[in-house]
Amino acid sequence: MSTATANIVAEELLPAAQAAGHPQPAIVYSHIEKSFGRTMVLEDISLSVDAAETICLLGPSGSGKSTLLRCTNLLEVPDHGQISIHGQVITDRGADVDGIRTRVGMVFQRFNLFPHCSVLDNVTMALRAVRNKRRDEAVAIARAKLELVGLDHLRDRRPAQLSGGQQQRVAIARALAMSPEVMLFDEATSALDPELVGEVLDVMRDLAKQGMTMVVVTHQMRFAREVASRVVFLDHGHLLEIAPPEEFFENPRSDRLKLFLKRVL
């Protein structure tokens, strides 16, 4: 797909809510490009995400999904273009990276919990170190978020004493404890045994119902079909298609998406 065609696809498929005059999208990606060496990973990506939307990013390995997610909290810095969150351009030179990351929660494939700390301490650590909360305040917030993911009763255990699904739910609670405006999920269930996937997806479904703005990289097609507001298809760094789930899965427009769905469904 040419750059011009990619621009047309992105611009014509901006969310209806924005076109109707909503005051401000939650996230706006404008002409994002990112290369690693000579490899172009993202090429002219433009996309907006409304508040309370759940956007699922689908595509083959190497399509740029995780890189786009990592650009959203500046774990990777775009080479060109800009990203704004609730009107603040986070890619500007001199942007407060630490401040931005407190507004954007991220859950990775691996849980990244501190093995020597209890569940409760894993969740309170950033609250105390970054938010400067007193211990009693941090504990109250952490227990509320652990209760939200169904794990407050395990707050004194170490990560090694938990299943993979429980560890991922602790990671979600840790991200939520910072009161983020946006949540990013980078294949949050891919490292889990199949029987543990459901408990993590259930937490993500609940967050979507509660109106959390989420961008989700996933291979879980059923989740994307049931929960996403819109589904985005990336291939070789290009945004090829974006549509509501029913249209995306039942009436794909591009031959590349048709082939992808045939292979994965």
mmCIF file of C-alpha atoms in Angstrom:
data_model
loop_
_atom_site.group_PDB
_atom_site.id
_atom_site.type_symbol
_atom_site.label_atom_id
_atom_site.label_comp_id
_atom_site.label_asym_id
_atom_site.label_seq_id
_atom_site.Cartn_x
_atom_site.Cartn_y
_atom_site.Cartn_z
ATOM 1 C CA MET A 1 0.000 0.000 0.000
ATOM 2 C CA SER A 2 1.325 3.437 -0.897
ATOM 3 C CA THR A 3 1.727 6.197 1.678
ATOM 4 C CA ALA A 4 -1.040 8.172 -0.014
ATOM 5 C CA THR A 5 -3.414 5.213 0.174
ATOM 6 C CA ALA A 6 -2.536 4.640 3.824
ATOM 7 C CA ASN A 7 -3.369 8.273 4.563
ATOM 8 C CA ILE A 8 -6.738 7.968 2.826
ATOM 9 C CA VAL A 9 -7.587 4.794 4.761
ATOM 10 C CA ALA A 10 -6.657 6.341 8.101
ATOM 11 C CA GLU A 11 -8.433 9.636 7.528
ATOM 12 C CA GLU A 12 -11.604 8.205 6.077
ATOM 13 C CA LEU A 13 -11.979 5.809 8.988
ATOM 14 C CA LEU A 14 -11.536 8.148 11.929
ATOM 15 C CA PRO A 15 -14.151 7.385 14.583
ATOM 16 C CA ALA A 16 -17.651 8.691 13.967
ATOM 17 C CA ALA A 17 -17.637 10.316 17.372
ATOM 18 C CA GLN A 18 -14.762 12.590 16.388
ATOM 19 C CA ALA A 19 -16.404 13.481 13.104
ATOM 20 C CA ALA A 20 -19.562 14.397 15.025
ATOM 21 C CA GLY A 21 -17.632 17.011 16.982
ATOM 22 C CA HIS A 22 -16.617 15.390 20.254
ATOM 23 C CA PRO A 23 -14.348 17.854 22.038
ATOM 24 C CA GLN A 24 -11.219 15.724 22.219
ATOM 25 C CA PRO A 25 -10.163 12.139 21.485
ATOM 26 C CA ALA A 26 -8.284 10.282 24.203
ATOM 27 C CA ILE A 27 -5.362 9.436 21.888
ATOM 28 C CA VAL A 28 -4.374 10.810 18.494
ATOM 29 C CA TYR A 29 -1.595 9.271 16.404
ATOM 30 C CA SER A 30 -0.619 11.606 13.550
ATOM 31 C CA HIS A 31 1.599 10.275 10.735
ATOM 32 C CA ILE A 32 3.691 8.084 13.040
ATOM 33 C CA GLU A 33 6.829 6.552 11.583
ATOM 34 C CA LYS A 34 9.396 4.363 13.302
ATOM 35 C CA SER A 35 12.415 2.510 11.966
ATOM 36 C CA PHE A 36 14.957 0.196 13.541
ATOM 37 C CA GLY A 37 18.059 0.538 11.427
ATOM 38 C CA ARG A 38 16.950 0.151 7.817
ATOM 39 C CA THR A 39 13.744 -1.650 8.762
ATOM 40 C CA MET A 40 10.621 0.526 8.635
ATOM 41 C CA VAL A 41 8.363 -0.781 11.417
ATOM 42 C CA LEU A 42 5.625 1.877 11.320
ATOM 43 C CA GLU A 43 4.884 3.914 8.214
ATOM 44 C CA ASP A 44 2.591 6.938 8.292
ATOM 45 C CA ILE A 45 0.146 5.669 10.936
ATOM 46 C CA SER A 46 -2.752 8.035 11.672
ATOM 47 C CA LEU A 47 -5.462 6.963 14.090
ATOM 48 C CA SER A 48 -7.572 8.471 16.839
ATOM 49 C CA VAL A 49 -9.041 6.716 19.857
ATOM 50 C CA ASP A 50 -12.067 8.138 21.629
ATOM 51 C CA ALA A 51 -12.432 8.114 25.408
ATOM 52 C CA ALA A 52 -13.912 4.834 26.681
ATOM 53 C CA GLU A 53 -13.102 3.036 23.421
ATOM 54 C CA THR A 54 -11.428 -0.361 23.306
ATOM 55 C CA ILE A 55 -9.262 -0.610 20.201
ATOM 56 C CA CYS A 56 -7.829 -4.035 19.354
ATOM 57 C CA LEU A 57 -4.713 -4.140 17.183
ATOM 58 C CA LEU A 58 -4.437 -7.277 15.067
ATOM 59 C CA GLY A 59 -1.881 -8.377 12.528
ATOM 60 C CA PRO A 60 0.893 -10.866 11.859
ATOM 61 C CA SER A 61 4.117 -10.926 13.844
ATOM 62 C CA GLY A 62 6.329 -8.012 12.870
ATOM 63 C CA SER A 63 3.454 -5.845 11.694
ATOM 64 C CA GLY A 64 4.252 -3.017 14.152
ATOM 65 C CA LYS A 65 1.487 -3.576 16.714
ATOM 66 C CA SER A 66 3.683 -3.682 19.804
ATOM 67 C CA THR A 67 5.897 -0.870 18.529
ATOM 68 C CA LEU A 68 2.863 1.402 18.150
ATOM 69 C CA LEU A 69 1.815 0.514 21.681
ATOM 70 C CA ARG A 70 5.295 1.216 23.051
ATOM 71 C CA CYS A 71 5.339 4.575 21.293
ATOM 72 C CA THR A 72 2.172 5.489 23.203
ATOM 73 C CA ASN A 73 4.054 5.692 26.481
ATOM 74 C CA LEU A 74 7.426 6.581 24.933
ATOM 75 C CA LEU A 75 9.149 3.278 25.584
ATOM 76 C CA GLU A 76 9.906 3.833 21.907
ATOM 77 C CA VAL A 77 10.120 7.343 20.464
ATOM 78 C CA PRO A 78 8.655 7.844 16.978
ATOM 79 C CA ASP A 79 11.058 9.073 14.319
ATOM 80 C CA HIS A 80 8.339 11.261 12.774
ATOM 81 C CA GLY A 81 4.796 12.343 13.614
ATOM 82 C CA GLN A 82 3.220 13.093 16.939
ATOM 83 C CA ILE A 83 1.069 11.461 19.590
ATOM 84 C CA SER A 84 -1.277 13.341 21.888
ATOM 85 C CA ILE A 85 -3.157 12.119 24.947
ATOM 86 C CA HIS A 86 -6.205 14.160 25.912
ATOM 87 C CA GLY A 87 -4.792 17.100 23.984
ATOM 88 C CA GLN A 88 -1.241 16.985 25.341
ATOM 89 C CA VAL A 89 1.389 16.268 22.700
ATOM 90 C CA ILE A 90 3.606 13.724 24.415
ATOM 91 C CA THR A 91 6.169 13.484 21.603
ATOM 92 C CA ASP A 92 7.240 17.122 21.900
ATOM 93 C CA ARG A 93 10.874 17.703 22.755
ATOM 94 C CA GLY A 94 11.146 18.149 26.511
ATOM 95 C CA ALA A 95 7.917 16.284 27.318
ATOM 96 C CA ASP A 96 7.664 14.974 30.889
ATOM 97 C CA VAL A 97 8.188 11.280 30.154
ATOM 98 C CA ASP A 98 7.736 10.141 33.755
ATOM 99 C CA GLY A 99 4.565 12.187 34.060
ATOM 100 C CA ILE A 100 3.232 10.752 30.810
ATOM 101 C CA ARG A 101 3.829 7.189 31.990
ATOM 102 C CA THR A 102 1.761 7.793 35.118
ATOM 103 C CA ARG A 103 -1.170 8.653 32.817
ATOM 104 C CA VAL A 104 -0.721 5.612 30.572
ATOM 105 C CA GLY A 105 -0.829 2.195 32.220
ATOM 106 C CA MET A 106 0.796 -0.698 30.391
ATOM 107 C CA VAL A 107 0.541 -4.454 30.860
ATOM 108 C CA PHE A 108 3.156 -6.572 29.105
ATOM 109 C CA GLN A 109 3.357 -10.185 27.970
ATOM 110 C CA ARG A 110 5.536 -10.940 30.969
ATOM 111 C CA PHE A 111 4.312 -9.847 34.349
ATOM 112 C CA ASN A 112 7.450 -7.926 35.443
ATOM 113 C CA LEU A 113 6.643 -8.312 39.132
ATOM 114 C CA PHE A 114 9.379 -8.006 41.749
ATOM 115 C CA PRO A 115 9.837 -11.600 42.954
ATOM 116 C CA HIS A 116 11.183 -10.664 46.385
ATOM 117 C CA CYS A 117 8.172 -8.441 47.198
ATOM 118 C CA SER A 118 4.662 -9.380 48.245
ATOM 119 C CA VAL A 119 1.719 -8.787 45.934
ATOM 120 C CA LEU A 120 0.732 -5.780 48.037
ATOM 121 C CA ASP A 121 4.231 -4.286 47.913
ATOM 122 C CA ASN A 122 4.379 -4.781 44.138
ATOM 123 C CA VAL A 123 1.232 -2.688 43.770
ATOM 124 C CA THR A 124 2.123 0.001 46.334
ATOM 125 C CA MET A 125 5.722 0.560 45.198
ATOM 126 C CA ALA A 126 5.034 3.052 42.394
ATOM 127 C CA LEU A 127 2.316 4.763 44.397
ATOM 128 C CA ARG A 128 4.837 5.587 47.097
ATOM 129 C CA ALA A 129 7.871 6.260 44.886
ATOM 130 C CA VAL A 130 6.162 8.173 42.053
ATOM 131 C CA ARG A 131 2.888 9.463 43.499
ATOM 132 C CA ASN A 132 4.459 10.159 46.922
ATOM 133 C CA LYS A 133 1.569 8.504 48.732
ATOM 134 C CA ARG A 134 1.850 7.719 52.426
ATOM 135 C CA ARG A 135 1.994 3.988 53.099
ATOM 136 C CA ASP A 136 -1.531 3.851 54.508
ATOM 137 C CA GLU A 137 -2.898 5.693 51.455
ATOM 138 C CA ALA A 138 -0.960 3.455 49.066
ATOM 139 C CA VAL A 139 -2.164 0.317 50.822
ATOM 140 C CA ALA A 140 -5.802 1.441 50.658
ATOM 141 C CA ILE A 141 -5.532 2.150 46.925
ATOM 142 C CA ALA A 142 -3.658 -1.088 46.239
ATOM 143 C CA ARG A 143 -6.162 -3.220 48.136
ATOM 144 C CA ALA A 144 -9.046 -1.619 46.256
ATOM 145 C CA LYS A 145 -7.405 -2.445 42.907
ATOM 146 C CA LEU A 146 -6.514 -5.968 44.027
ATOM 147 C CA GLU A 147 -10.132 -6.423 45.056
ATOM 148 C CA LEU A 148 -11.150 -5.219 41.603
ATOM 149 C CA VAL A 149 -9.151 -8.052 39.997
ATOM 150 C CA GLY A 150 -10.233 -10.567 42.635
ATOM 151 C CA LEU A 151 -6.894 -10.960 44.421
ATOM 152 C CA ASP A 152 -6.940 -8.948 47.650
ATOM 153 C CA HIS A 153 -7.029 -12.215 49.614
ATOM 154 C CA LEU A 154 -3.599 -13.079 48.162
ATOM 155 C CA ARG A 155 -1.994 -9.721 48.915
ATOM 156 C CA ASP A 156 0.665 -11.172 51.265
ATOM 157 C CA ARG A 157 1.908 -13.834 48.835
ATOM 158 C CA ARG A 158 4.994 -13.612 46.656
ATOM 159 C CA PRO A 159 4.630 -13.782 42.859
ATOM 160 C CA ALA A 160 6.128 -17.290 42.733
ATOM 161 C CA GLN A 161 3.202 -18.502 44.840
ATOM 162 C CA LEU A 162 0.687 -17.362 42.211
ATOM 163 C CA SER A 163 -0.412 -18.818 38.892
ATOM 164 C CA GLY A 164 0.503 -16.993 35.703
ATOM 165 C CA GLY A 165 -3.033 -15.680 35.385
ATOM 166 C CA GLN A 166 -2.956 -14.365 38.946
ATOM 167 C CA GLN A 167 0.403 -12.684 38.357
ATOM 168 C CA GLN A 168 -0.967 -10.947 35.267
ATOM 169 C CA ARG A 169 -3.989 -9.748 37.243
ATOM 170 C CA VAL A 170 -1.592 -8.310 39.847
ATOM 171 C CA ALA A 171 0.198 -6.504 37.011
ATOM 172 C CA ILE A 172 -3.150 -5.057 35.895
ATOM 173 C CA ALA A 173 -3.929 -3.958 39.468
ATOM 174 C CA ARG A 174 -0.503 -2.306 39.698
ATOM 175 C CA ALA A 175 -1.169 -0.335 36.506
ATOM 176 C CA LEU A 176 -4.679 0.651 37.612
ATOM 177 C CA ALA A 177 -3.412 1.845 41.002
ATOM 178 C CA MET A 178 -1.763 4.801 39.262
ATOM 179 C CA SER A 179 -5.188 6.009 38.025
ATOM 180 C CA PRO A 180 -4.221 5.988 34.347
ATOM 181 C CA GLU A 181 -6.289 7.729 31.696
ATOM 182 C CA VAL A 182 -5.418 5.025 29.164
ATOM 183 C CA MET A 183 -4.531 1.339 29.494
ATOM 184 C CA LEU A 184 -2.305 -0.484 27.015
ATOM 185 C CA PHE A 185 -2.194 -4.285 26.821
ATOM 186 C CA ASP A 186 0.634 -5.878 24.838
ATOM 187 C CA GLU A 187 -0.460 -9.491 24.244
ATOM 188 C CA ALA A 188 -1.255 -9.779 27.930
ATOM 189 C CA THR A 189 -2.386 -13.401 27.652
ATOM 190 C CA SER A 190 0.237 -14.793 25.261
ATOM 191 C CA ALA A 191 2.528 -16.107 28.030
ATOM 192 C CA LEU A 192 -0.311 -17.892 29.866
ATOM 193 C CA ASP A 193 -1.441 -21.482 29.750
ATOM 194 C CA PRO A 194 -4.701 -21.670 27.762
ATOM 195 C CA GLU A 195 -6.773 -22.464 30.847
ATOM 196 C CA LEU A 196 -5.578 -19.262 32.547
ATOM 197 C CA VAL A 197 -6.292 -16.895 29.661
ATOM 198 C CA GLY A 198 -9.962 -16.463 30.526
ATOM 199 C CA GLU A 199 -9.422 -14.956 33.965
ATOM 200 C CA VAL A 200 -7.257 -12.164 32.532
ATOM 201 C CA LEU A 201 -9.633 -11.487 29.630
ATOM 202 C CA ASP A 202 -12.523 -11.282 32.115
ATOM 203 C CA VAL A 203 -10.734 -8.458 33.962
ATOM 204 C CA MET A 204 -10.150 -6.672 30.661
ATOM 205 C CA ARG A 205 -13.818 -7.094 29.712
ATOM 206 C CA ASP A 206 -14.838 -5.532 33.023
ATOM 207 C CA LEU A 207 -12.510 -2.577 32.446
ATOM 208 C CA ALA A 208 -14.055 -2.014 29.013
ATOM 209 C CA LYS A 209 -17.551 -2.073 30.529
ATOM 210 C CA GLN A 210 -16.461 0.478 33.127
ATOM 211 C CA GLY A 211 -15.339 2.862 30.372
ATOM 212 C CA MET A 212 -11.566 2.565 30.542
ATOM 213 C CA THR A 213 -9.883 3.696 27.319
ATOM 214 C CA MET A 214 -7.847 0.714 26.125
ATOM 215 C CA VAL A 215 -5.563 -0.156 23.235
ATOM 216 C CA VAL A 216 -5.033 -3.900 23.109
ATOM 217 C CA VAL A 217 -2.587 -5.952 21.050
ATOM 218 C CA THR A 218 -4.039 -9.444 21.028
ATOM 219 C CA HIS A 219 -4.321 -12.726 19.158
ATOM 220 C CA GLN A 220 -7.604 -13.465 20.940
ATOM 221 C CA MET A 221 -10.065 -13.103 18.078
ATOM 222 C CA ARG A 222 -13.129 -13.838 20.183
ATOM 223 C CA PHE A 223 -12.163 -11.091 22.643
ATOM 224 C CA ALA A 224 -11.675 -8.617 19.781
ATOM 225 C CA ARG A 225 -15.023 -9.550 18.283
ATOM 226 C CA GLU A 226 -16.914 -9.270 21.580
ATOM 227 C CA VAL A 227 -15.220 -6.364 23.354
ATOM 228 C CA ALA A 228 -13.568 -4.025 20.839
ATOM 229 C CA SER A 229 -15.239 -0.810 19.777
ATOM 230 C CA ARG A 230 -13.146 -1.013 16.608
ATOM 231 C CA VAL A 231 -10.538 -3.422 15.311
ATOM 232 C CA VAL A 232 -7.364 -2.252 13.549
ATOM 233 C CA PHE A 233 -5.341 -4.401 11.166
ATOM 234 C CA LEU A 234 -1.645 -3.653 10.691
ATOM 235 C CA ASP A 235 0.631 -5.337 8.170
ATOM 236 C CA HIS A 236 4.294 -4.523 7.531
ATOM 237 C CA GLY A 237 3.921 -1.241 9.397
ATOM 238 C CA HIS A 238 0.878 -0.036 7.464
ATOM 239 C CA LEU A 239 -2.619 0.537 8.810
ATOM 240 C CA LEU A 240 -4.609 -1.427 6.236
ATOM 241 C CA GLU A 241 -8.063 -1.580 7.752
ATOM 242 C CA ILE A 242 -10.115 -0.364 10.707
ATOM 243 C CA ALA A 243 -13.768 -1.132 11.363
ATOM 244 C CA PRO A 244 -16.283 -2.144 14.039
ATOM 245 C CA PRO A 245 -15.876 -5.850 14.905
ATOM 246 C CA GLU A 246 -18.849 -7.176 12.963
ATOM 247 C CA GLU A 247 -17.773 -5.426 9.773
ATOM 248 C CA PHE A 248 -14.109 -6.234 10.338
ATOM 249 C CA PHE A 249 -14.649 -9.980 10.722
ATOM 250 C CA GLU A 250 -17.642 -10.506 8.434
ATOM 251 C CA ASN A 251 -16.898 -8.097 5.599
ATOM 252 C CA PRO A 252 -13.141 -7.433 5.357
ATOM 253 C CA ARG A 253 -12.267 -5.058 2.515
ATOM 254 C CA SER A 254 -8.637 -5.858 1.755
ATOM 255 C CA ASP A 255 -7.361 -9.125 0.333
ATOM 256 C CA ARG A 256 -4.586 -9.127 2.929
ATOM 257 C CA LEU A 257 -7.050 -9.038 5.821
ATOM 258 C CA LYS A 258 -9.158 -11.740 4.187
ATOM 259 C CA LEU A 259 -6.092 -13.966 4.003
ATOM 260 C CA PHE A 260 -5.105 -13.189 7.600
ATOM 261 C CA LEU A 261 -8.573 -14.037 8.943
ATOM 262 C CA LYS A 262 -8.687 -17.233 6.902
ATOM 263 C CA ARG A 263 -5.446 -18.342 8.528
ATOM 264 C CA VAL A 264 -6.258 -17.434 12.136
ATOM 265 C CA LEU A 265 -9.948 -18.220 12.446
#
